[in-house]
Short mmCIF file of C-alpha atoms in Angstrom, two decimals:
data_model
loop_
_atom_site.label_atom_id
_atom_site.label_comp_id
_atom_site.label_asym_id
_atom_site.label_seq_id
_atom_site.Cartn_x
_atom_site.Cartn_y
_atom_site.Cartn_z
CA MET A 1 -13.13 -40.76 63.26
CA VAL A 2 -14.95 -42.66 60.57
CA ALA A 3 -17.76 -40.00 60.36
CA THR A 4 -15.19 -37.29 60.42
CA SER A 5 -13.54 -38.62 57.40
CA VAL A 6 -16.71 -39.37 55.70
CA LEU A 7 -17.67 -35.88 56.17
CA VAL A 8 -14.31 -34.23 54.95
CA THR A 9 -14.69 -36.27 52.02
CA LEU A 10 -18.14 -35.17 51.24
CA VAL A 11 -17.13 -31.37 51.60
CA VAL A 12 -14.06 -31.73 49.14
CA ALA A 13 -16.40 -33.74 46.62
CA ALA A 14 -18.86 -30.88 47.04
CA ALA A 15 -16.07 -28.19 46.71
CA ALA A 16 -15.04 -30.24 43.45
CA SER A 17 -18.61 -29.98 42.11
CA LEU A 18 -19.08 -26.03 42.89
CA PHE A 19 -15.78 -25.43 41.00
CA MET A 20 -16.79 -27.26 38.01
CA ALA A 21 -20.33 -25.41 38.25
CA TRP A 22 -18.03 -22.32 38.31
CA THR A 23 -16.04 -23.16 35.02
CA ILE A 24 -19.26 -24.29 32.95
CA GLY A 25 -21.13 -20.81 34.28
CA ALA A 26 -17.94 -19.09 33.39
CA GLY A 27 -17.57 -20.96 29.99
CA SER A 28 -20.36 -23.14 28.29
CA SER A 29 -23.74 -22.05 29.83
CA GLY A 30 -22.37 -18.40 30.55
CA SER A 31 -21.12 -17.55 27.47
CA THR A 32 -22.76 -19.18 24.63
CA PRO A 33 -26.82 -18.12 25.27
CA PHE A 34 -26.05 -14.46 24.64
CA ALA A 35 -23.01 -14.46 22.23
CA PRO A 36 -25.15 -13.84 19.28
CA ALA A 37 -27.04 -11.03 21.00
CA VAL A 38 -23.63 -9.53 21.88
CA GLY A 39 -22.55 -9.96 18.39
CA ALA A 40 -25.67 -8.00 17.12
CA ASN A 41 -25.12 -5.35 19.34
CA ALA A 42 -28.44 -5.93 21.14
CA ILE A 43 -26.80 -6.15 24.56
CA SER A 44 -23.39 -5.40 26.09
CA VAL A 45 -20.91 -7.98 27.16
CA MET A 46 -21.40 -7.18 30.86
CA ARG A 47 -25.29 -7.15 30.83
CA ALA A 48 -25.35 -10.49 29.03
CA GLY A 49 -23.38 -11.82 31.92
CA PHE A 50 -25.50 -10.62 34.43
CA PHE A 51 -28.70 -11.70 33.10
CA VAL A 52 -27.30 -15.55 31.83
CA GLY A 53 -26.29 -15.90 35.39
CA ILE A 54 -29.87 -15.24 36.89
CA LEU A 55 -31.29 -17.36 34.17
CA GLY A 56 -29.23 -20.09 34.18
CA LEU A 57 -29.90 -20.47 37.95
CA ALA A 58 -33.56 -20.52 37.07
CA GLY A 59 -32.88 -23.28 34.72
CA ALA A 60 -30.96 -25.21 36.83
CA VAL A 61 -33.41 -25.41 39.50
CA LEU A 62 -36.41 -26.04 37.35
CA GLN A 63 -35.04 -28.24 34.74
CA GLY A 64 -31.84 -29.75 35.97
CA ALA A 65 -32.97 -33.29 37.04
CA ASN A 66 -32.78 -35.29 34.02
CA VAL A 67 -29.47 -34.73 32.80
CA THR A 68 -28.02 -34.78 36.45
CA GLU A 69 -29.60 -38.32 37.05
CA THR A 70 -28.13 -39.31 33.80
CA VAL A 71 -24.62 -38.21 34.42
CA GLY A 72 -25.12 -39.63 38.09
CA GLY A 73 -26.04 -43.09 37.15
CA GLY A 74 -26.37 -43.68 33.31
CA LEU A 75 -22.91 -43.53 32.17
CA ILE A 76 -21.71 -46.62 33.97
CA VAL A 77 -23.07 -50.04 34.96
CA PHE A 78 -21.89 -51.34 38.21
CA PRO A 79 -23.05 -55.15 38.38
CA GLU A 80 -23.33 -54.91 42.03
CA GLY A 81 -25.25 -51.56 42.00
CA GLY A 82 -24.19 -48.24 43.56
CA GLY A 83 -22.34 -45.58 41.57
CA LEU A 84 -19.32 -43.43 41.75
CA SER A 85 -17.12 -43.51 45.02
CA ALA A 86 -16.31 -40.37 46.46
CA ALA A 87 -12.60 -40.47 45.34
CA ALA A 88 -13.82 -41.27 41.61
CA ALA A 89 -16.06 -38.26 41.79
CA ILE A 90 -13.67 -35.82 43.11
CA VAL A 91 -11.06 -37.04 40.21
CA ALA A 92 -13.81 -36.88 37.55
CA LEU A 93 -15.01 -33.29 38.56
CA LEU A 94 -11.41 -31.84 39.19
CA THR A 95 -10.18 -33.25 35.76
CA ALA A 96 -13.16 -31.88 33.80
CA ALA A 97 -13.09 -28.64 35.34
CA ALA A 98 -9.23 -28.14 34.87
CA LEU A 99 -9.79 -28.54 31.27
CA VAL A 100 -12.75 -26.33 30.56
CA ALA A 101 -10.57 -23.65 32.84
CA VAL A 102 -8.02 -23.88 30.33
CA GLY A 103 -10.46 -23.28 27.45
CA ILE A 104 -11.50 -20.10 29.34
CA PHE A 105 -8.36 -18.73 29.95
CA THR A 106 -6.95 -19.38 26.55
CA GLY A 107 -10.12 -18.24 24.57
CA TYR A 108 -11.22 -21.57 23.05
CA PRO A 109 -14.81 -22.75 23.75
CA ILE A 110 -14.09 -26.39 25.29
CA ALA A 111 -17.07 -28.92 24.98
CA THR A 112 -17.79 -29.15 28.67
CA ALA A 113 -20.14 -32.41 28.05
CA PHE A 114 -17.49 -33.82 26.20
CA THR A 115 -15.01 -33.34 29.18
CA VAL A 116 -17.46 -34.28 31.98
CA THR A 117 -18.55 -37.37 29.83
CA GLY A 118 -15.20 -38.71 29.34
CA ALA A 119 -14.18 -38.15 32.77
CA VAL A 120 -16.92 -39.80 34.47
CA VAL A 121 -16.72 -42.86 32.01
CA GLY A 122 -12.95 -42.97 32.77
CA VAL A 123 -12.98 -43.03 36.29
CA GLY A 124 -16.06 -45.52 36.36
CA LEU A 125 -14.06 -48.06 34.21
CA ALA A 126 -11.04 -47.49 36.39
CA MET A 127 -13.13 -48.36 39.63
CA GLY A 128 -14.60 -51.69 37.48
CA GLY A 129 -17.95 -50.40 36.04
CA GLN A 130 -18.99 -51.58 32.84
CA PRO A 131 -19.72 -49.23 29.78
CA ALA A 132 -23.33 -48.32 29.21
CA THR A 133 -23.11 -49.04 25.37
CA ALA A 134 -26.95 -48.27 24.74
CA LYS A 135 -26.42 -44.60 26.46
CA TYR A 136 -23.29 -43.87 24.98
CA ILE A 137 -24.92 -44.67 21.23
CA GLU A 138 -27.64 -42.36 22.22
CA ILE A 139 -25.35 -39.64 23.37
CA VAL A 140 -22.88 -39.97 20.71
CA SER A 141 -25.70 -39.75 17.92
CA LEU A 142 -27.02 -36.44 19.35
CA TRP A 143 -23.57 -35.02 19.42
CA VAL A 144 -22.92 -35.95 15.89
CA ALA A 145 -26.70 -34.71 14.86
CA VAL A 146 -25.98 -31.36 16.49
CA PRO A 147 -23.71 -29.49 13.61
CA PHE A 148 -26.06 -30.74 11.05
CA VAL A 149 -29.57 -30.23 12.52
CA GLY A 150 -28.65 -27.25 14.18
CA GLY A 151 -26.50 -25.68 11.34
CA GLY A 152 -29.19 -26.64 8.68
CA ILE A 153 -32.08 -25.10 10.59
CA ALA A 154 -29.86 -21.99 11.15
CA PHE A 155 -28.96 -21.88 7.67
CA ALA A 156 -32.61 -22.23 6.40
CA THR A 157 -33.97 -19.72 8.92
CA ALA A 158 -30.91 -16.96 8.03
CA TRP A 159 -32.12 -17.56 4.37
CA LEU A 160 -35.39 -17.30 4.59
CA LEU A 161 -35.00 -13.94 6.77
CA ARG A 162 -32.71 -12.51 4.21
CA HIS A 163 -34.55 -13.61 0.93
CA GLU A 164 -36.02 -10.41 -0.85
CA GLY A 165 -39.54 -12.83 -1.21
CA THR A 166 -39.95 -12.98 2.54
CA SER A 167 -41.78 -10.75 4.61
CA GLU A 168 -39.88 -10.51 7.84
CA GLU A 169 -43.03 -8.60 9.29
CA LEU A 170 -44.79 -12.27 9.17
CA LEU A 171 -41.84 -14.39 9.36
CA VAL A 172 -40.29 -12.91 12.52
CA PRO A 173 -43.85 -13.28 14.39
CA GLY A 174 -44.30 -16.91 13.06
CA LEU A 175 -40.82 -17.88 14.50
CA GLY A 176 -42.03 -16.31 17.80
CA ALA A 177 -45.12 -18.08 17.60
CA LEU A 178 -42.99 -21.38 17.44
CA VAL A 179 -41.01 -20.57 20.21
CA GLY A 180 -44.10 -20.04 22.27
CA ALA A 181 -45.70 -23.26 21.47
CA ILE A 182 -42.23 -24.86 22.46
CA MET A 183 -42.38 -22.98 25.90
CA ALA A 184 -45.88 -24.21 26.70
CA ASN A 185 -44.88 -27.62 26.43
CA VAL A 186 -41.18 -27.51 28.42
CA ARG A 187 -41.37 -29.51 31.57
CA PHE A 188 -40.55 -27.74 35.02
CA VAL A 189 -40.00 -29.56 38.52
CA LEU A 190 -42.48 -27.55 40.23
CA LEU A 191 -45.36 -28.06 38.41
CA ALA A 192 -45.68 -31.78 39.41
CA PRO A 193 -45.55 -33.35 42.84
CA GLY A 194 -42.04 -34.57 44.09
CA SER A 195 -39.34 -35.03 41.72
CA GLU A 196 -41.79 -35.29 38.70
CA GLN A 197 -41.90 -32.65 35.99
CA ALA A 198 -44.82 -31.31 33.86
CA SER A 199 -45.40 -28.69 31.44
CA VAL A 200 -47.46 -25.64 31.65
CA ALA A 201 -49.98 -27.08 29.36
CA GLN A 202 -50.25 -30.56 31.18
CA ALA A 203 -50.51 -28.78 34.37
CA LEU A 204 -53.37 -26.61 33.44
CA ALA A 205 -54.82 -29.71 32.11
CA THR A 206 -54.58 -31.51 35.43
CA ALA A 207 -55.70 -28.51 37.54
CA ALA A 208 -58.83 -28.03 35.31
CA GLY A 209 -59.72 -31.55 35.28
CA THR A 210 -59.95 -31.79 31.41
CA ALA A 211 -59.04 -34.33 28.91
CA GLN A 212 -55.07 -33.65 28.59
CA LEU A 213 -54.47 -33.95 24.98
CA PRO A 214 -57.19 -31.34 23.96
CA THR A 215 -56.34 -29.01 26.73
CA VAL A 216 -52.50 -29.19 25.87
CA VAL A 217 -53.27 -28.68 21.93
CA GLY A 218 -55.53 -25.67 23.15
CA VAL A 219 -53.02 -24.11 25.43
CA THR A 220 -50.24 -24.58 22.98
CA LEU A 221 -52.16 -23.10 20.28
CA VAL A 222 -53.30 -19.91 22.57
CA VAL A 223 -49.42 -19.61 23.70
CA ALA A 224 -48.26 -19.64 20.25
CA LEU A 225 -50.79 -17.12 18.85
CA LEU A 226 -50.13 -14.41 21.89
CA SER A 227 -46.29 -14.97 21.33
CA GLY A 228 -46.92 -14.45 17.74
CA GLY A 229 -49.43 -11.70 17.84
CA LEU A 230 -47.22 -9.57 20.50
CA LEU A 231 -44.27 -10.08 18.22
CA TYR A 232 -46.17 -9.03 15.00
CA ARG A 233 -47.26 -5.81 16.86
CA ASP A 234 -43.78 -5.11 17.97
CA VAL A 235 -42.38 -5.57 14.41
CA ARG A 236 -44.86 -3.75 12.58
CA GLY A 237 -44.00 -0.59 14.85
CA ASP A 238 -40.50 -0.92 14.33
CA LEU A 239 -38.96 -4.03 12.51
CA ASP A 240 -35.37 -3.35 13.98
CA ALA A 241 -36.55 -2.87 17.53
CA GLY A 242 -38.74 -5.86 17.06
CA GLN A 243 -35.82 -8.05 16.07
CA ARG A 244 -33.75 -7.07 18.90
CA HIS A 245 -36.33 -7.59 21.42
CA PHE A 246 -36.98 -11.17 19.98
CA LEU A 247 -33.26 -11.69 20.16
CA LEU A 248 -32.95 -10.67 23.52
CA VAL A 249 -36.09 -13.11 24.63
CA LEU A 250 -34.41 -15.84 22.56
CA GLY A 251 -30.97 -15.45 24.49
CA GLY A 252 -32.82 -15.51 27.72
CA LEU A 253 -34.61 -18.76 26.75
CA VAL A 254 -31.24 -20.29 25.70
CA ALA A 255 -29.84 -19.05 28.76
CA PHE A 256 -32.48 -20.73 30.97
CA SER A 257 -31.92 -24.16 28.71
CA ALA A 258 -28.40 -23.95 29.30
CA GLY A 259 -28.78 -23.79 33.12
CA GLY A 260 -31.30 -27.04 32.79
CA SER A 261 -28.69 -28.71 30.70
CA GLN A 262 -25.34 -27.94 31.80
CA VAL A 263 -25.89 -28.01 35.93
CA GLY A 264 -25.98 -31.95 35.39
CA LEU A 265 -22.58 -31.81 34.53
CA ALA A 266 -21.42 -30.40 37.81
CA LEU A 267 -23.90 -32.28 39.88
CA GLY A 268 -24.20 -35.41 38.44
CA PRO A 269 -20.92 -37.32 39.77
CA LEU A 270 -22.28 -36.17 43.21
CA LEU A 271 -25.78 -37.95 43.02
CA PRO A 272 -24.38 -41.56 44.35
CA LEU A 273 -22.67 -39.71 47.57
CA LEU A 274 -26.16 -38.25 48.44
CA GLY A 275 -28.15 -41.13 48.33
CA GLU A 276 -27.44 -42.29 51.84
CA GLY A 277 -26.76 -41.22 55.30
CA PRO A 278 -28.01 -37.58 56.26
CA THR A 279 -27.57 -36.24 52.89
CA ALA A 280 -30.44 -38.67 51.68
CA ALA A 281 -32.82 -36.31 52.94
CA ILE A 282 -31.87 -33.36 50.79
CA PRO A 283 -34.42 -32.86 48.02
CA ILE A 284 -33.29 -32.83 44.33
CA THR A 285 -34.36 -28.95 44.10
CA GLY A 286 -31.82 -28.35 47.02
CA VAL A 287 -29.04 -30.11 44.89
CA LEU A 288 -29.81 -28.34 41.98
CA LEU A 289 -29.88 -24.89 43.52
CA PHE A 290 -26.24 -25.62 44.79
CA GLY A 291 -25.31 -26.18 41.60
CA GLY A 292 -27.23 -23.24 40.05
CA VAL A 293 -25.64 -21.02 42.45
CA GLY A 294 -22.26 -22.24 40.87
CA LEU A 295 -23.37 -21.34 37.24
CA LEU A 296 -24.51 -18.00 38.55
CA VAL A 297 -21.16 -17.13 40.07
CA GLY A 298 -19.22 -18.29 37.34
CA SER A 299 -21.55 -16.47 34.82
CA TRP A 300 -21.12 -13.19 36.62
CA THR A 301 -17.26 -13.59 37.25
CA GLY A 302 -15.70 -15.45 34.12
CA ALA A 303 -18.47 -15.37 31.21
CA PRO A 304 -17.77 -12.08 29.86
CA ARG A 305 -14.41 -13.12 28.20
CA MET A 306 -15.75 -16.17 26.26
CA ILE A 307 -18.95 -13.98 25.42
CA LYS A 308 -16.61 -11.61 23.53
CA ALA A 309 -14.61 -14.62 21.82
CA ILE A 310 -17.65 -16.54 20.52
CA ALA A 311 -19.49 -13.08 19.63
CA GLN A 312 -16.63 -11.44 17.92
CA ASP A 313 -14.07 -13.96 16.92
CA TYR A 314 -16.27 -16.31 15.26
CA SER A 315 -18.29 -14.06 13.07
CA SER A 316 -19.69 -10.83 12.98
CA LEU A 317 -23.57 -11.49 13.42
CA GLY A 318 -26.16 -9.28 12.61
CA PRO A 319 -30.09 -9.45 14.10
CA ARG A 320 -31.02 -11.66 11.29
CA ARG A 321 -28.18 -14.45 11.71
CA SER A 322 -28.38 -14.23 15.63
CA ILE A 323 -32.19 -14.97 15.69
CA ALA A 324 -31.43 -17.69 12.93
CA ALA A 325 -28.46 -19.16 15.52
CA LEU A 326 -30.71 -19.00 18.72
CA ILE A 327 -33.68 -20.88 17.38
CA PRO A 328 -32.14 -24.11 16.85
CA SER A 329 -29.86 -23.80 19.92
CA PHE A 330 -33.08 -23.11 21.82
CA ILE A 331 -34.78 -26.56 20.15
CA ILE A 332 -31.79 -28.42 20.70
CA ALA A 333 -31.32 -27.73 24.17
CA GLN A 334 -34.94 -28.51 25.09
CA THR A 335 -34.59 -31.59 23.18
CA ALA A 336 -31.42 -32.69 25.34
CA VAL A 337 -33.22 -31.60 28.65
CA PHE A 338 -36.18 -33.56 27.80
CA LEU A 339 -34.10 -36.75 26.82
CA GLY A 340 -31.91 -36.35 29.51
CA VAL A 341 -28.58 -36.28 27.44
CA PRO A 342 -25.40 -34.25 28.34
CA VAL A 343 -24.99 -32.09 25.39
CA SER A 344 -22.49 -29.49 24.83
CA PHE A 345 -23.71 -25.73 24.43
CA ASN A 346 -20.46 -24.51 22.69
CA GLU A 347 -20.98 -27.35 20.14
CA ILE A 348 -24.61 -26.17 19.43
CA ILE A 349 -24.14 -22.42 19.18
CA VAL A 350 -21.08 -22.49 17.33
CA SER A 351 -22.57 -24.89 14.45
CA ALA A 352 -25.44 -22.64 14.36
CA ILE A 353 -23.16 -19.83 14.06
CA VAL A 354 -21.42 -21.43 11.17
CA GLY A 355 -24.78 -22.26 9.76
CA SER A 356 -26.21 -18.97 9.75
CA GLY A 357 -23.09 -17.24 8.39
CA ALA A 358 -23.01 -19.96 5.51
CA ALA A 359 -26.32 -18.31 4.59
CA ALA A 360 -24.47 -14.79 4.26
CA GLY A 361 -21.57 -16.44 2.23
CA GLY A 362 -19.75 -17.72 5.04
CA GLY A 363 -16.79 -15.42 4.37
CA GLU A 364 -16.69 -13.92 7.83
CA VAL A 365 -16.33 -17.26 9.80
CA SER A 366 -12.98 -18.06 10.79
CA ARG A 367 -11.94 -21.57 9.31
CA SER A 368 -8.68 -21.65 11.50
CA LYS A 369 -10.59 -20.79 14.27
CA MET A 370 -13.26 -23.20 13.82
CA GLY A 371 -10.76 -26.33 12.86
CA LYS A 372 -8.96 -25.57 16.28
CA THR A 373 -11.99 -25.49 18.15
CA VAL A 374 -13.30 -28.88 16.84
CA LEU A 375 -9.95 -30.25 17.49
CA ALA A 376 -10.32 -29.00 21.19
CA TRP A 377 -13.58 -30.69 21.26
CA ILE A 378 -12.63 -34.24 20.28
CA GLY A 379 -9.19 -33.83 22.21
CA SER A 380 -10.89 -32.78 25.38
CA LEU A 381 -12.92 -36.16 25.37
CA ALA A 382 -10.08 -38.13 24.88
CA LEU A 383 -7.84 -36.58 27.37
CA ALA A 384 -10.49 -36.17 29.96
CA PHE A 385 -11.05 -40.18 29.76
CA ALA A 386 -7.22 -40.76 29.79
CA VAL A 387 -6.58 -38.41 32.72
CA SER A 388 -9.42 -39.26 34.89
CA TYR A 389 -8.68 -42.87 34.24
CA GLY A 390 -4.94 -42.79 35.15
CA LEU A 391 -5.61 -40.48 38.02
CA PHE A 392 -8.15 -42.56 39.83
CA ALA A 393 -6.01 -45.79 39.04
CA LEU A 394 -2.97 -43.97 40.77
CA VAL A 395 -5.15 -42.81 43.45
CA ASP A 396 -6.91 -46.13 44.22
CA GLY A 397 -3.50 -47.93 44.27
CA LEU A 398 -1.96 -45.66 46.98
#
């Protein structure tokens, strides 16, 4: 009887996690990466939803471990060890998923990282855990910095691309070289033994048996030169076509990064439940695959509505402003994945869109829409915390 009860509880928790993954795929990770490309008419809404699902699944499996571990065990400190109970995980996931679902169907991009973080902290404190103050400072610092860093980089990039004295045939390949250098140093699970991670440059250094630092620098330079060179050849033949191709590559990289960052929001609360018993044998890649499939289904079934909302309601984007928006989005996303910090892709991409729009005068950005979105972000954090805390206290008292 006890075994049956545990199994039923685990199934319910897994279903709640899958629902959370669906809402993330339909909203945050599914809608934001290709929204600028759709706004620039480089890809259709339906095709964007299809590709973002595939790339999000890949990112979840290859890069999702860091954020998953933070959400699962880094937000609350339990003096006696352990983590969230099954009931707490279910309450946190259902609370966050419900709020994100409301945002999807009303057309406002709720910040998924805010809702999940608020919900997990709420149930954790209700269980008697202690706040992880140092981690909160790190998370909030990144959240506050995102609009300024992302918007600032987007503004500077858009301004340079629009400036009469700038040669786009040189600047765009230069940006491509920068993106290539970053990708050479992005860490993946499958390039290192066990649950460890390594970048392509590190893996090549290990395989060749050479000194790591010189090899990493050399591989980075080679990848940067190849990326910039291929893009230079493309834009020299047709500048507009080259920009669209670069824009689609950026959208794909951001979609991949979104999967690596956002899957942890759905899987994190489950980790304490998978650390003992028969489920302890499940490898981390298997858990990430489970969450990645949820993202994939969400992207294919629910993302088109939010893609349209971000691409058309916030700003009318051209290729230059879209490139300017996606570059900081990619950089910030990979930084968050590296640090293991949950971050909102809606916050990243909307801030970048506003920054790139400001370089064009900002006249096309809806201030009313932006104001309501910011209030929705703040409100979702507070509401997720209060609702999850109250619900768990109620359930625990029954």
